[in-house]
Amino acid sequence: MPQIISTAQSMSKNLNIPKYAPPAFHLLAKPTGAICNLDCAYCFFLDKEVLYPGSQFHMSNDLLETYIRQLIESHQTDHVTIAWQGGEPTLMGLDFYRKAVTLAEQYCRPEMSLEHTLQTNGTLLDDAWCAFFKENNFLIGISIDGPRALHDTYRVDKGGGPTFDRVMRGLRLLQKHDVEYNILTAVNRVNADHPLEVYRFLRDEAGADWIQFIPVVERINSDGRTLYQEGNTVSDRSVLPDQFGRFLNLIFDEWVQHDVGNIFVQTFEATLRNWLGMPSSGMCVFNETCGLGVALEHNGDLYSCDHYVEPDYLLGNIHQDHMIKLVSSPKQQQFGLDKQNKLPQYCLNCDVRFACHGECPKNRFTASPEGEPGLNYLCEGLQRFFHHVDYPMKIMAGLIQRGYPAEQVMEILSLEKTRWQALFDQTGRNDLCPCGSGQKFKHCHGRWPVNEGLGIPNKPAPFSGDR
């Protein structure tokens, strides 16, 4: 072991780190390329198979070692995440990942900590896989789109058959072996109409305490495929903008009243970080710039982003050029800066720009109300969400800044609801709404019961003496 450590230190010292190289970055490695044992209807990556005609879609042992070595060498920080995705990465077999872990330990510098992650559909997991994950402290992402009927709408196998039972079997094996996991849910045109059913299933039945909600936005190319980020129309599987906003809002209302501190929803965590003015939201789509999340194909090709695995965004191949050279190249730097520099004026003037930053560039294919191109397809829904959560986010941000736990927001909102209910009970249908909107009560907060959603306006409830 001392000789191995010495070799690893020597390699790192001999590497010429480019001047503008980031100290750290996130790389998604795809050892099977686009190959998967399922045939999910909305999967944006399955079409990528045509980019590599005749390929076996199997990362070689030589490339595996090159990847692990270069990834560790490239990091100037004490923590490195080794992330696997697909396709379906478990198709590589368990021995491949045993070798990956061994190589990572071989090249790891003494002061460095490693985190192994893997995103899977869960259908191929067994006790051996899960014991390995637990032994090596893997974080597993497993894809579940909600309860059976909603999950099986689009997440089907190669024969078009349902996958829910196989996925849940995989989840239960992860839980049996006490493997750390999170759940990724693709929000599509169907399950987006059932936000609370999805959320409560993930929380209560699946036992999730960390959830990612990823909007399905499939751009239809001129040839009818979804191979490239081109085209101004979307598939009928794609979530609608306002539908996505309502999906997030209803789940947020459930979460902020009952689950803060126990359930972590990535979108809500990132939003709070932006309300706090932190340097990073933790989600690339809600950061001011991007470019620090690259994708490695099975043959060593490195691309600007997982969503831009297409020829125009190929940075090079790590067999020919070290990955840190590619990640810090002018082409990749420009890719990251374009997220900020190509915002339309409508975004620059938006009151929630600090929270959204135009979301993901892949979704910027609609026009602003003034006709300027480059507006995000999801804009309407995202605005609806950020405006909806403003008051609770301010409360949580204030609590954290004063050294209190964010979960105290639940008690504060409960008291607020009680105060507003007392005011509403004293208000006639044709009276002005006490929220200050200037509308009659029957056209404002008299339209729904207080127990629907948050049931409070986005401002503190006045005490009776303040009226």
CSV table of C-alpha atoms in Angstrom, one decimal:
chain,number,residue,atom,x,y,z
A,1,MET,CA,0.0,0.0,0.0
A,2,PRO,CA,2.8,2.6,0.7
A,3,GLN,CA,4.1,2.1,-2.8
A,4,ILE,CA,0.7,2.5,-4.3
A,5,ILE,CA,0.1,5.7,-2.4
A,6,SER,CA,3.5,7.0,-3.4
A,7,THR,CA,2.6,6.3,-7.1
A,8,ALA,CA,-0.7,8.1,-6.8
A,9,GLN,CA,0.9,11.1,-5.2
A,10,SER,CA,3.6,11.2,-7.9
A,11,MET,CA,1.0,11.0,-10.7
A,12,SER,CA,-1.0,13.9,-9.2
A,13,LYS,CA,2.1,16.1,-8.8
A,14,ASN,CA,3.3,15.4,-12.3
A,15,LEU,CA,0.0,16.4,-13.9
A,16,ASN,CA,-0.1,19.9,-15.4
A,17,ILE,CA,-3.3,21.3,-14.2
A,18,PRO,CA,-4.6,24.0,-16.6
A,19,LYS,CA,-4.8,27.6,-15.3
A,20,TYR,CA,-8.6,27.8,-15.4
A,21,ALA,CA,-9.3,24.2,-14.3
A,22,PRO,CA,-12.2,23.9,-11.8
A,23,PRO,CA,-11.1,22.5,-8.4
A,24,ALA,CA,-13.8,19.9,-8.7
A,25,PHE,CA,-16.5,18.8,-11.1
A,26,HIS,CA,-19.1,16.1,-11.4
A,27,LEU,CA,-18.8,13.4,-14.1
A,28,LEU,CA,-21.5,10.8,-15.0
A,29,ALA,CA,-19.9,7.7,-16.5
A,30,LYS,CA,-22.0,5.6,-18.8
A,31,PRO,CA,-20.2,2.2,-19.0
A,32,THR,CA,-23.0,0.7,-21.1
A,33,GLY,CA,-23.7,3.8,-23.1
A,34,ALA,CA,-27.4,3.9,-24.0
A,35,ILE,CA,-28.0,0.2,-23.6
A,36,CYS,CA,-30.7,-0.7,-21.1
A,37,ASN,CA,-32.9,-3.7,-20.2
A,38,LEU,CA,-36.0,-1.5,-20.1
A,39,ASP,CA,-37.7,0.6,-22.8
A,40,CYS,CA,-39.0,3.6,-20.9
A,41,ALA,CA,-41.1,5.6,-23.4
A,42,TYR,CA,-39.7,9.0,-22.3
A,43,CYS,CA,-36.0,8.1,-21.9
A,44,PHE,CA,-34.0,10.7,-23.7
A,45,PHE,CA,-30.9,8.5,-23.8
A,46,LEU,CA,-32.0,5.4,-25.6
A,47,ASP,CA,-31.8,7.1,-29.0
A,48,LYS,CA,-28.1,7.8,-28.4
A,49,GLU,CA,-27.3,4.3,-29.5
A,50,VAL,CA,-27.2,5.5,-33.1
A,51,LEU,CA,-24.2,7.7,-32.3
A,52,TYR,CA,-22.0,4.6,-32.0
A,53,PRO,CA,-23.0,2.2,-34.8
A,54,GLY,CA,-21.4,-1.3,-34.3
A,55,SER,CA,-20.3,-0.6,-30.8
A,56,GLN,CA,-20.5,-3.3,-28.1
A,57,PHE,CA,-21.4,-0.6,-25.5
A,58,HIS,CA,-19.1,-2.1,-22.9
A,59,MET,CA,-16.4,0.0,-21.1
A,60,SER,CA,-13.1,-1.8,-21.3
A,61,ASN,CA,-10.9,-2.5,-18.2
A,62,ASP,CA,-8.3,-0.2,-19.7
A,63,LEU,CA,-10.7,2.7,-20.1
A,64,LEU,CA,-12.0,2.0,-16.6
A,65,GLU,CA,-8.6,2.5,-15.1
A,66,THR,CA,-7.9,5.6,-17.2
A,67,TYR,CA,-11.2,7.1,-16.1
A,68,ILE,CA,-10.7,6.5,-12.4
A,69,ARG,CA,-7.1,7.7,-12.5
A,70,GLN,CA,-7.8,10.8,-14.4
A,71,LEU,CA,-10.9,11.7,-12.3
A,72,ILE,CA,-8.9,11.5,-9.1
A,73,GLU,CA,-5.9,13.3,-10.6
A,74,SER,CA,-8.2,16.1,-11.8
A,75,HIS,CA,-9.6,17.0,-8.4
A,76,GLN,CA,-7.9,19.6,-6.4
A,77,THR,CA,-10.3,19.0,-3.5
A,78,ASP,CA,-10.3,16.3,-0.8
A,79,HIS,CA,-13.6,14.7,-2.0
A,80,VAL,CA,-14.3,12.9,-5.2
A,81,THR,CA,-17.6,11.4,-6.4
A,82,ILE,CA,-17.4,8.5,-8.7
A,83,ALA,CA,-20.8,8.3,-10.4
A,84,TRP,CA,-22.3,5.6,-12.7
A,85,GLN,CA,-25.4,5.9,-14.9
A,86,GLY,CA,-26.7,4.6,-18.1
A,87,GLY,CA,-28.5,3.1,-19.9
A,88,GLU,CA,-28.6,0.6,-17.1
A,89,PRO,CA,-25.2,0.5,-15.4
A,90,THR,CA,-25.8,-2.9,-13.6
A,91,LEU,CA,-25.7,-4.6,-17.0
A,92,MET,CA,-21.9,-4.4,-16.6
A,93,GLY,CA,-22.0,-7.0,-13.9
A,94,LEU,CA,-20.8,-6.8,-10.3
A,95,ASP,CA,-17.1,-7.7,-11.0
A,96,PHE,CA,-16.7,-4.5,-13.1
A,97,TYR,CA,-17.6,-2.4,-10.0
A,98,ARG,CA,-15.5,-4.4,-7.7
A,99,LYS,CA,-12.6,-3.5,-10.0
A,100,ALA,CA,-13.7,0.2,-10.0
A,101,VAL,CA,-13.6,0.3,-6.2
A,102,THR,CA,-10.2,-1.3,-6.1
A,103,LEU,CA,-8.8,1.1,-8.7
A,104,ALA,CA,-10.3,4.1,-6.8
A,105,GLU,CA,-8.7,3.0,-3.6
A,106,GLN,CA,-5.4,2.5,-5.4
A,107,TYR,CA,-5.3,6.0,-6.9
A,108,CYS,CA,-6.9,7.8,-4.0
A,109,ARG,CA,-4.6,10.3,-2.3
A,110,PRO,CA,-4.2,9.9,1.5
A,111,GLU,CA,-6.2,13.0,2.4
A,112,MET,CA,-9.0,12.2,-0.1
A,113,SER,CA,-12.4,10.8,0.6
A,114,LEU,CA,-14.4,8.9,-2.1
A,115,GLU,CA,-18.1,8.7,-2.7
A,116,HIS,CA,-19.5,6.0,-5.0
A,117,THR,CA,-23.0,6.6,-6.6
A,118,LEU,CA,-25.0,4.6,-9.1
A,119,GLN,CA,-28.3,5.3,-10.7
A,120,THR,CA,-30.4,2.2,-11.6
A,121,ASN,CA,-33.8,1.1,-12.6
A,122,GLY,CA,-33.5,-1.5,-9.8
A,123,THR,CA,-34.8,-4.5,-11.7
A,124,LEU,CA,-31.5,-6.4,-11.7
A,125,LEU,CA,-30.6,-6.0,-8.1
A,126,ASP,CA,-30.1,-9.0,-5.9
A,127,ASP,CA,-28.6,-9.7,-2.5
A,128,ALA,CA,-25.1,-9.8,-3.9
A,129,TRP,CA,-25.4,-6.4,-5.5
A,130,CYS,CA,-26.9,-4.8,-2.3
A,131,ALA,CA,-24.3,-6.4,0.0
A,132,PHE,CA,-21.6,-4.9,-2.3
A,133,PHE,CA,-23.3,-1.5,-2.2
A,134,LYS,CA,-23.5,-1.6,1.6
A,135,GLU,CA,-19.9,-2.8,2.0
A,136,ASN,CA,-18.5,0.0,-0.1
A,137,ASN,CA,-20.9,2.8,1.0
A,138,PHE,CA,-22.6,3.4,-2.4
A,139,LEU,CA,-25.4,5.9,-2.7
A,140,ILE,CA,-28.0,4.4,-5.0
A,141,GLY,CA,-30.5,6.3,-7.0
A,142,ILE,CA,-33.5,4.3,-8.0
A,143,SER,CA,-36.1,5.4,-10.5
A,144,ILE,CA,-39.8,5.1,-9.4
A,145,ASP,CA,-42.5,7.3,-11.0
A,146,GLY,CA,-45.1,6.7,-8.3
A,147,PRO,CA,-47.6,4.0,-7.4
A,148,ARG,CA,-48.1,1.0,-9.8
A,149,ALA,CA,-50.5,2.6,-12.3
A,150,LEU,CA,-48.5,5.8,-12.7
A,151,HIS,CA,-45.1,4.0,-12.7
A,152,ASP,CA,-46.1,1.5,-15.3
A,153,THR,CA,-47.5,4.1,-17.7
A,154,TYR,CA,-44.1,4.8,-19.3
A,155,ARG,CA,-41.5,2.7,-17.4
A,156,VAL,CA,-41.9,-0.6,-19.3
A,157,ASP,CA,-39.6,-3.4,-20.4
A,158,LYS,CA,-38.5,-4.4,-23.9
A,159,GLY,CA,-41.8,-6.2,-24.4
A,160,GLY,CA,-43.9,-3.3,-23.2
A,161,GLY,CA,-44.7,-5.0,-20.0
A,162,PRO,CA,-44.9,-3.4,-16.5
A,163,THR,CA,-41.9,-3.1,-14.3
A,164,PHE,CA,-43.3,-1.9,-11.0
A,165,ASP,CA,-43.0,-5.2,-9.1
A,166,ARG,CA,-39.4,-5.7,-10.2
A,167,VAL,CA,-38.4,-2.2,-9.2
A,168,MET,CA,-40.1,-2.5,-5.8
A,169,ARG,CA,-38.3,-5.8,-5.2
A,170,GLY,CA,-35.0,-4.0,-5.9
A,171,LEU,CA,-36.0,-1.2,-3.5
A,172,ARG,CA,-36.8,-3.7,-0.7
A,173,LEU,CA,-33.5,-5.4,-1.2
A,174,LEU,CA,-31.7,-2.0,-0.8
A,175,GLN,CA,-33.7,-1.4,2.4
A,176,LYS,CA,-33.0,-5.0,3.6
A,177,HIS,CA,-29.2,-4.4,3.3
A,178,ASP,CA,-29.5,-0.8,4.7
A,179,VAL,CA,-28.1,0.7,1.6
A,180,GLU,CA,-28.3,4.5,1.4
A,181,TYR,CA,-30.6,5.4,-1.5
A,182,ASN,CA,-32.7,8.2,-3.0
A,183,ILE,CA,-35.6,8.1,-5.4
A,184,LEU,CA,-35.7,9.8,-8.8
A,185,THR,CA,-39.1,10.5,-10.2
A,186,ALA,CA,-39.6,11.6,-13.8
A,187,VAL,CA,-42.5,14.0,-13.8
A,188,ASN,CA,-44.5,13.4,-17.0
A,189,ARG,CA,-47.8,14.3,-18.6
A,190,VAL,CA,-49.6,11.5,-16.7
A,191,ASN,CA,-48.2,11.4,-13.1
A,192,ALA,CA,-48.0,15.2,-12.9
A,193,ASP,CA,-51.8,15.2,-12.5
A,194,HIS,CA,-51.4,13.2,-9.3
A,195,PRO,CA,-48.8,15.1,-7.2
A,196,LEU,CA,-50.0,14.1,-3.7
A,197,GLU,CA,-50.6,10.5,-4.8
A,198,VAL,CA,-47.0,10.4,-6.1
A,199,TYR,CA,-45.4,12.2,-3.1
A,200,ARG,CA,-47.3,10.2,-0.4
A,201,PHE,CA,-46.5,6.9,-2.1
A,202,LEU,CA,-42.8,7.8,-2.2
A,203,ARG,CA,-42.9,8.9,1.4
A,204,ASP,CA,-45.2,6.4,3.0
A,205,GLU,CA,-44.9,3.2,0.8
A,206,ALA,CA,-41.4,3.5,-0.7
A,207,GLY,CA,-40.0,4.9,2.5
A,208,ALA,CA,-38.0,7.6,0.7
A,209,ASP,CA,-36.3,10.4,2.7
A,210,TRP,CA,-34.6,12.0,-0.3
A,211,ILE,CA,-36.5,12.6,-3.6
A,212,GLN,CA,-35.6,14.1,-6.9
A,213,PHE,CA,-38.4,15.3,-9.3
A,214,ILE,CA,-37.1,15.6,-12.8
A,215,PRO,CA,-39.4,17.2,-15.4
A,216,VAL,CA,-39.8,15.2,-18.7
A,217,VAL,CA,-39.3,17.6,-21.6
A,218,GLU,CA,-38.8,15.8,-24.9
A,219,ARG,CA,-38.0,18.0,-27.9
A,220,ILE,CA,-39.2,16.5,-31.2
A,221,ASN,CA,-36.5,16.8,-33.9
A,222,SER,CA,-37.4,17.4,-37.5
A,223,ASP,CA,-37.2,13.6,-38.2
A,224,GLY,CA,-39.6,12.8,-35.4
A,225,ARG,CA,-36.9,11.5,-33.0
A,226,THR,CA,-35.7,13.0,-29.7
A,227,LEU,CA,-32.0,12.4,-30.4
A,228,TYR,CA,-30.8,16.0,-30.2
A,229,GLN,CA,-31.7,19.1,-28.2
A,230,GLU,CA,-33.5,20.6,-31.3
A,231,GLY,CA,-37.0,21.5,-32.2
A,232,ASN,CA,-39.7,23.8,-30.7
A,233,THR,CA,-42.4,21.2,-30.0
A,234,VAL,CA,-42.5,18.5,-27.3
A,235,SER,CA,-43.8,15.0,-27.1
A,236,ASP,CA,-47.2,14.1,-25.6
A,237,ARG,CA,-45.3,12.5,-22.8
A,238,SER,CA,-43.7,15.8,-21.8
A,239,VAL,CA,-45.0,17.6,-18.7
A,240,LEU,CA,-46.9,20.9,-19.4
A,241,PRO,CA,-45.4,24.0,-17.9
A,242,ASP,CA,-48.4,25.0,-15.7
A,243,GLN,CA,-48.9,21.4,-14.8
A,244,PHE,CA,-45.4,21.1,-13.5
A,245,GLY,CA,-45.8,24.2,-11.4
A,246,ARG,CA,-49.0,22.9,-9.9
A,247,PHE,CA,-47.3,19.6,-9.2
A,248,LEU,CA,-44.5,21.2,-7.3
A,249,ASN,CA,-46.8,23.6,-5.4
A,250,LEU,CA,-49.1,20.9,-4.1
A,251,ILE,CA,-46.3,18.7,-3.0
A,252,PHE,CA,-44.5,21.7,-1.4
A,253,ASP,CA,-47.6,22.5,0.6
A,254,GLU,CA,-47.7,19.0,2.0
A,255,TRP,CA,-44.0,19.0,2.7
A,256,VAL,CA,-43.7,22.4,4.3
A,257,GLN,CA,-46.6,21.6,6.7
A,258,HIS,CA,-45.6,18.1,7.7
A,259,ASP,CA,-42.2,16.9,6.5
A,260,VAL,CA,-39.5,19.6,6.8
A,261,GLY,CA,-36.4,18.0,8.4
A,262,ASN,CA,-37.6,14.5,7.7
A,263,ILE,CA,-38.1,14.4,3.9
A,264,PHE,CA,-35.6,16.1,1.6
A,265,VAL,CA,-36.9,17.1,-1.8
A,266,GLN,CA,-34.0,18.2,-4.0
A,267,THR,CA,-35.9,21.1,-5.7
A,268,PHE,CA,-37.0,22.5,-2.4
A,269,GLU,CA,-33.5,22.2,-0.9
A,270,ALA,CA,-32.1,24.0,-3.9
A,271,THR,CA,-34.7,26.7,-3.8
A,272,LEU,CA,-34.0,27.4,-0.1
A,273,ARG,CA,-30.3,27.6,-0.8
A,274,ASN,CA,-31.0,30.3,-3.4
A,275,TRP,CA,-33.3,32.2,-1.0
A,276,LEU,CA,-30.4,32.1,1.5
A,277,GLY,CA,-28.1,33.5,-1.2
A,278,MET,CA,-25.7,30.6,-1.0
A,279,PRO,CA,-22.9,30.3,-3.7
A,280,SER,CA,-24.6,27.1,-5.2
A,281,SER,CA,-28.1,25.8,-5.1
A,282,GLY,CA,-26.8,22.2,-5.3
A,283,MET,CA,-28.7,21.7,-8.6
A,284,CYS,CA,-27.0,22.8,-11.8
A,285,VAL,CA,-30.3,23.9,-13.4
A,286,PHE,CA,-30.8,26.5,-10.7
A,287,ASN,CA,-27.3,27.8,-10.7
A,288,GLU,CA,-26.2,31.0,-12.6
A,289,THR,CA,-23.8,29.1,-14.8
A,290,CYS,CA,-23.1,25.4,-15.5
A,291,GLY,CA,-20.4,23.4,-17.2
A,292,LEU,CA,-19.3,21.4,-14.2
A,293,GLY,CA,-21.4,18.3,-14.9
A,294,VAL,CA,-19.9,16.3,-17.8
A,295,ALA,CA,-20.7,12.9,-19.2
A,296,LEU,CA,-18.4,10.1,-20.1
A,297,GLU,CA,-19.4,7.6,-22.8
A,298,HIS,CA,-18.4,3.9,-22.8
A,299,ASN,CA,-15.6,4.5,-25.3
A,300,GLY,CA,-14.0,7.5,-23.5
A,301,ASP,CA,-15.8,10.3,-25.3
A,302,LEU,CA,-16.4,13.2,-22.9
A,303,TYR,CA,-19.4,15.5,-23.5
A,304,SER,CA,-20.4,18.9,-22.1
A,305,CYS,CA,-23.4,17.5,-20.2
A,306,ASP,CA,-25.5,14.4,-19.8
A,307,HIS,CA,-28.3,16.1,-21.7
A,308,TYR,CA,-25.9,17.1,-24.6
A,309,VAL,CA,-24.5,13.8,-25.7
A,310,GLU,CA,-24.4,14.8,-29.3
A,311,PRO,CA,-21.6,15.6,-31.8
A,312,ASP,CA,-21.6,19.4,-31.3
A,313,TYR,CA,-20.9,19.0,-27.6
A,314,LEU,CA,-18.2,16.4,-27.8
A,315,LEU,CA,-15.1,17.7,-25.9
A,316,GLY,CA,-12.7,14.9,-26.9
A,317,ASN,CA,-11.7,11.5,-25.7
A,318,ILE,CA,-9.8,10.8,-22.5
A,319,HIS,CA,-7.7,8.2,-24.3
A,320,GLN,CA,-6.2,11.1,-26.3
A,321,ASP,CA,-6.5,14.0,-23.9
A,322,HIS,CA,-6.6,14.1,-20.1
A,323,MET,CA,-10.1,14.9,-18.9
A,324,ILE,CA,-9.0,18.0,-16.9
A,325,LYS,CA,-7.8,19.5,-20.1
A,326,LEU,CA,-11.2,18.8,-21.7
A,327,VAL,CA,-13.2,20.0,-18.7
A,328,SER,CA,-11.3,23.3,-18.6
A,329,SER,CA,-11.2,23.8,-22.3
A,330,PRO,CA,-12.5,27.1,-23.8
A,331,LYS,CA,-15.3,25.2,-25.4
A,332,GLN,CA,-16.6,23.9,-22.1
A,333,GLN,CA,-16.1,27.2,-20.3
A,334,GLN,CA,-18.2,28.9,-22.9
A,335,PHE,CA,-20.8,26.2,-22.6
A,336,GLY,CA,-21.1,27.0,-18.9
A,337,LEU,CA,-21.1,30.7,-19.3
A,338,ASP,CA,-23.8,30.6,-22.0
A,339,LYS,CA,-26.3,29.6,-19.4
A,340,GLN,CA,-26.0,33.1,-17.9
A,341,ASN,CA,-25.1,35.1,-21.0
A,342,LYS,CA,-27.9,33.9,-23.3
A,343,LEU,CA,-30.8,34.7,-21.1
A,344,PRO,CA,-33.5,36.7,-22.8
A,345,GLN,CA,-34.4,40.2,-21.4
A,346,TYR,CA,-37.7,38.7,-20.0
A,347,CYS,CA,-35.5,36.5,-17.7
A,348,LEU,CA,-33.1,39.4,-16.8
A,349,ASN,CA,-36.1,41.4,-15.6
A,350,CYS,CA,-37.8,38.5,-13.7
A,351,ASP,CA,-38.3,38.9,-10.0
A,352,VAL,CA,-37.4,35.2,-9.4
A,353,ARG,CA,-34.3,35.1,-11.6
A,354,PHE,CA,-32.2,34.7,-8.5
A,355,ALA,CA,-33.9,31.4,-7.8
A,356,CYS,CA,-34.3,30.1,-11.4
A,357,HIS,CA,-31.4,31.5,-13.5
A,358,GLY,CA,-33.3,30.3,-16.6
A,359,GLU,CA,-33.3,26.7,-15.5
A,360,CYS,CA,-31.7,24.2,-17.9
A,361,PRO,CA,-30.5,25.5,-21.3
A,362,LYS,CA,-31.9,22.4,-23.0
A,363,ASN,CA,-35.4,23.6,-22.2
A,364,ARG,CA,-34.9,27.2,-23.6
A,365,PHE,CA,-36.7,26.8,-26.9
A,366,THR,CA,-39.7,29.1,-26.6
A,367,ALA,CA,-40.1,32.8,-27.1
A,368,SER,CA,-40.8,35.5,-24.5
A,369,PRO,CA,-44.0,37.5,-24.5
A,370,GLU,CA,-42.1,40.1,-26.5
A,371,GLY,CA,-41.0,37.5,-29.1
A,372,GLU,CA,-37.4,37.1,-28.0
A,373,PRO,CA,-36.1,33.5,-28.3
A,374,GLY,CA,-34.5,31.5,-25.6
A,375,LEU,CA,-37.2,31.5,-22.9
A,376,ASN,CA,-37.5,28.3,-20.9
A,377,TYR,CA,-40.4,26.0,-21.9
A,378,LEU,CA,-41.1,25.5,-18.2
A,379,CYS,CA,-41.1,29.2,-17.4
A,380,GLU,CA,-44.8,29.6,-16.5
A,381,GLY,CA,-44.7,26.7,-14.1
A,382,LEU,CA,-41.4,27.7,-12.5
A,383,GLN,CA,-42.6,31.2,-11.9
A,384,ARG,CA,-45.8,29.8,-10.4
A,385,PHE,CA,-43.7,27.7,-8.0
A,386,PHE,CA,-41.2,30.3,-7.0
A,387,HIS,CA,-43.9,32.9,-6.3
A,388,HIS,CA,-45.9,30.3,-4.3
A,389,VAL,CA,-43.1,29.3,-2.0
A,390,ASP,CA,-41.8,32.8,-1.4
A,391,TYR,CA,-43.3,33.4,2.1
A,392,PRO,CA,-42.4,30.0,3.6
A,393,MET,CA,-38.9,30.2,2.0
A,394,LYS,CA,-38.4,33.6,3.7
A,395,ILE,CA,-39.4,32.1,7.0
A,396,MET,CA,-37.0,29.1,6.7
A,397,ALA,CA,-34.2,31.3,5.5
A,398,GLY,CA,-34.7,33.6,8.5
A,399,LEU,CA,-34.8,30.7,10.9
A,400,ILE,CA,-31.5,29.3,9.5
A,401,GLN,CA,-29.8,32.7,9.5
A,402,ARG,CA,-30.7,33.1,13.2
A,403,GLY,CA,-29.5,29.6,14.1
A,404,TYR,CA,-32.8,27.8,14.4
A,405,PRO,CA,-33.8,24.6,12.6
A,406,ALA,CA,-35.8,25.1,9.4
A,407,GLU,CA,-38.5,22.6,10.6
A,408,GLN,CA,-39.8,25.3,12.9
A,409,VAL,CA,-41.5,26.7,9.9
A,410,MET,CA,-44.2,24.0,10.3
A,411,GLU,CA,-45.3,25.5,13.7
A,412,ILE,CA,-45.1,29.0,12.4
A,413,LEU,CA,-47.4,28.2,9.5
A,414,SER,CA,-49.8,26.3,11.7
A,415,LEU,CA,-50.2,29.4,13.8
A,416,GLU,CA,-50.6,31.6,10.7
A,417,LYS,CA,-53.3,29.3,9.4
A,418,THR,CA,-55.2,29.6,12.7
A,419,ARG,CA,-55.0,33.4,12.6
A,420,TRP,CA,-56.1,33.7,9.0
A,421,GLN,CA,-59.0,31.2,9.6
A,422,ALA,CA,-60.2,33.5,12.4
A,423,LEU,CA,-60.2,36.5,10.1
A,424,PHE,CA,-61.8,34.6,7.3
A,425,ASP,CA,-64.6,33.4,9.6
A,426,GLN,CA,-65.5,37.0,10.3
A,427,THR,CA,-65.5,38.1,6.7
A,428,GLY,CA,-68.6,38.1,4.5
A,429,ARG,CA,-68.6,36.8,1.0
A,430,ASN,CA,-69.0,40.3,-0.5
A,431,ASP,CA,-66.5,42.0,1.9
A,432,LEU,CA,-63.0,42.8,0.8
A,433,CYS,CA,-60.7,40.0,1.4
A,434,PRO,CA,-58.5,40.6,4.5
A,435,CYS,CA,-55.4,39.6,2.6
A,436,GLY,CA,-55.3,43.0,1.1
A,437,SER,CA,-55.8,42.0,-2.6
A,438,GLY,CA,-58.6,44.5,-3.1
A,439,GLN,CA,-60.9,41.7,-4.3
A,440,LYS,CA,-64.1,40.6,-2.7
A,441,PHE,CA,-63.6,37.7,-0.3
A,442,LYS,CA,-65.7,35.4,-2.5
A,443,HIS,CA,-63.4,36.0,-5.4
A,444,CYS,CA,-60.2,35.6,-3.4
A,445,HIS,CA,-59.6,33.5,-0.3
A,446,GLY,CA,-63.3,32.7,0.0
A,447,ARG,CA,-63.0,30.4,-3.0
A,448,TRP,CA,-61.4,27.5,-1.1
A,449,PRO,CA,-61.2,26.2,2.4
A,450,VAL,CA,-58.2,27.1,4.5
A,451,ASN,CA,-57.2,23.5,4.8
A,452,GLU,CA,-56.6,23.3,1.0
A,453,GLY,CA,-52.9,23.8,0.3
A,454,LEU,CA,-51.3,26.2,2.7
A,455,GLY,CA,-54.5,28.2,3.0
A,456,ILE,CA,-52.7,31.4,3.8
A,457,PRO,CA,-51.6,34.4,1.8
A,458,ASN,CA,-47.9,35.1,1.2
A,459,LYS,CA,-47.6,37.5,4.1
A,460,PRO,CA,-48.0,37.4,7.9
A,461,ALA,CA,-51.5,37.2,9.3
A,462,PRO,CA,-52.5,40.4,11.0
A,463,PHE,CA,-53.7,40.2,14.6
A,464,SER,CA,-57.3,41.3,15.2
A,465,GLY,CA,-56.1,44.6,16.7
A,466,ASP,CA,-54.3,45.4,13.4
A,467,ARG,CA,-57.4,45.5,11.3
